[in-house]
Short mmCIF file of C-alpha atoms in Angstrom, two decimals:
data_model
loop_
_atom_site.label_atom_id
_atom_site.label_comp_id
_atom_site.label_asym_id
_atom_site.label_seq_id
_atom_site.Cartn_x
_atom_site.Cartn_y
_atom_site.Cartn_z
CA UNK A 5 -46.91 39.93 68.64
CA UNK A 6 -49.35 41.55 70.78
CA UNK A 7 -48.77 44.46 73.41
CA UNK A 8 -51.51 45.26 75.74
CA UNK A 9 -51.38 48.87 77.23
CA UNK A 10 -53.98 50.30 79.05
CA UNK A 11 -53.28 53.75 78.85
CA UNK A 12 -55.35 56.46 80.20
CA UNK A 13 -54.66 60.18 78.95
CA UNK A 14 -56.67 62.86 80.36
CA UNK A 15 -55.95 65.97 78.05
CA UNK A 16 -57.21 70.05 79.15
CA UNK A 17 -57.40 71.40 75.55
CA UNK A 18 -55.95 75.02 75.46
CA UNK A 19 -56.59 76.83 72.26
CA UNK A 20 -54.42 74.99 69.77
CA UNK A 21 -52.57 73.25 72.75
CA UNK A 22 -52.50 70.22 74.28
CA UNK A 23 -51.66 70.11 78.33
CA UNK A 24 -51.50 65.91 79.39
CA UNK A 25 -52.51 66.05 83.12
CA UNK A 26 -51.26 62.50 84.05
CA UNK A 27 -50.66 59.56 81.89
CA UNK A 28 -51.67 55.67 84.33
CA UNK A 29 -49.47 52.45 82.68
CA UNK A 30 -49.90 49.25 82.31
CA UNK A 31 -47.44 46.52 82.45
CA UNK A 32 -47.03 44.97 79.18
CA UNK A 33 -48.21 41.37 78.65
CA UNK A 34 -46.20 40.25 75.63
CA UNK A 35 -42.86 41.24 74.04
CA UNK A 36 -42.90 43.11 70.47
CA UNK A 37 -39.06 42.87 70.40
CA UNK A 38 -38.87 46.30 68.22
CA UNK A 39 -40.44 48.28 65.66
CA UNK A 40 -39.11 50.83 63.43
CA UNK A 41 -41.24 53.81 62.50
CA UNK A 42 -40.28 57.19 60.30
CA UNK A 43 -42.03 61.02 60.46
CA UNK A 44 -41.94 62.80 56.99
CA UNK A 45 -40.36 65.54 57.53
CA UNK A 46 -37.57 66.33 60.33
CA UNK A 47 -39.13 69.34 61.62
CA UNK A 48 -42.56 66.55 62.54
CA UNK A 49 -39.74 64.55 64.75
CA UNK A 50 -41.35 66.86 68.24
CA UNK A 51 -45.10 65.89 67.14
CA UNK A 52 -44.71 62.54 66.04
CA UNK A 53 -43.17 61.78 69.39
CA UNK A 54 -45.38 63.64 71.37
CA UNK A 55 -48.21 61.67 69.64
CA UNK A 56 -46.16 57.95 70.78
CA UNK A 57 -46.00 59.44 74.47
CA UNK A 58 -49.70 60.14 74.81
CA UNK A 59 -50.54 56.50 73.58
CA UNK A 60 -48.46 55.65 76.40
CA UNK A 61 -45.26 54.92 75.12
CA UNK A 62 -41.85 55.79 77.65
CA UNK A 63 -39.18 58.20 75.73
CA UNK A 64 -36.26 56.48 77.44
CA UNK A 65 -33.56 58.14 74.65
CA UNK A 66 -33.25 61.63 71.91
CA UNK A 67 -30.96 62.15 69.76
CA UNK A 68 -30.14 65.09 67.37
CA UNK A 69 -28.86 63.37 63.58
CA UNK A 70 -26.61 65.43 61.30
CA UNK A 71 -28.88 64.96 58.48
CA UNK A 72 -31.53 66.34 60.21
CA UNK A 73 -34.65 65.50 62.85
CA UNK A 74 -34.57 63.44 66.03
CA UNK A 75 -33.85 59.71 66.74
CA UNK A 76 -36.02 58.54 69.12
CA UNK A 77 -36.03 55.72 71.68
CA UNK A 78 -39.38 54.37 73.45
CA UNK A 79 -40.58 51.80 75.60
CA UNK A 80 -43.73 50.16 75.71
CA UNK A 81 -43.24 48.96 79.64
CA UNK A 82 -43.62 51.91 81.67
CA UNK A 83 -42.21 49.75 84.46
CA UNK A 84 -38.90 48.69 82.98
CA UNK A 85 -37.95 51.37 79.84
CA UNK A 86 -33.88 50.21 79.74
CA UNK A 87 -35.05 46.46 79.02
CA UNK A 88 -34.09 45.20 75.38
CA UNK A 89 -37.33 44.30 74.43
CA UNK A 90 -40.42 46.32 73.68
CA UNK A 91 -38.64 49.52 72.02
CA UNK A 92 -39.93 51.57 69.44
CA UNK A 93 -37.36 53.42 66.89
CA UNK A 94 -38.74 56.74 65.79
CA UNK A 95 -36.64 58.87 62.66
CA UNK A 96 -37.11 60.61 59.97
CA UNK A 97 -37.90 58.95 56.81
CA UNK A 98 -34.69 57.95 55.10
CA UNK A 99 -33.84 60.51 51.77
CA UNK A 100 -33.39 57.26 49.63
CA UNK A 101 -36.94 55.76 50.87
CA UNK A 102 -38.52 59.11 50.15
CA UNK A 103 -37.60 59.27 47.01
CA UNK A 104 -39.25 55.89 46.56
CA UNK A 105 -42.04 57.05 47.62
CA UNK A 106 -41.96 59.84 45.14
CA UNK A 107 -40.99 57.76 41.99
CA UNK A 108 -44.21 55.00 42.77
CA UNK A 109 -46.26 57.91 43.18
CA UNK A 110 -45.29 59.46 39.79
CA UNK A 111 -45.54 56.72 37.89
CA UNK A 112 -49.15 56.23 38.97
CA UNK A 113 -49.21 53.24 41.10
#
């Protein structure tokens, strides 16, 4: 499963912020069907997606979850972001995972 984007990001650095002048796509060359990935916290939902955009990922979808943070939807073909392959899930880190996390890291492994 390999996804070739050429992805060019020219950045003006402003004091601590970032301004992305223009972002130039790719098509994408093979299909990753979908991959699931989880921020933290849900207040690093706005970063964490910032941070897929400027690889080059599409934000084709947002939405607010009762439990807290931001679903995300994005596509890796700039050219056709509704298509049902090449997504990329972006949400918080499940509670229950977390505390997985936390237990395997108390206990030293």
């Amino acid at each position: 499963m390999v996804v070739l984007i050429k992805t060019i990001v020219r950045i003006r650095g402003e004091g601590n912020a970032m301004n992305i002048r223009s972002i130039e796509r790719a098509e994408v060359a093979q299909t990753i069907s979908h991959v699931n990935l989880h921020y933290p916290c849900a207040s690093d939902g706005p970063a964490a997606a910032l941070l897929l955009e400027t690889a080059g990922l599409v934000r084709t979808q947002e939405m607010e979850l009762p439990q807290g943070g931001t679903f995300y939807r994005f596509s890796t073909n700039a050219r056709a972001p509704d298509r049902a392959d090449n997504i990329v899930y972006l949400s918080p880190l499940p509670q229950a995972t977390a505390e997985l996390f936390a237990a395997r890291e108390a206990g030293g492994r």
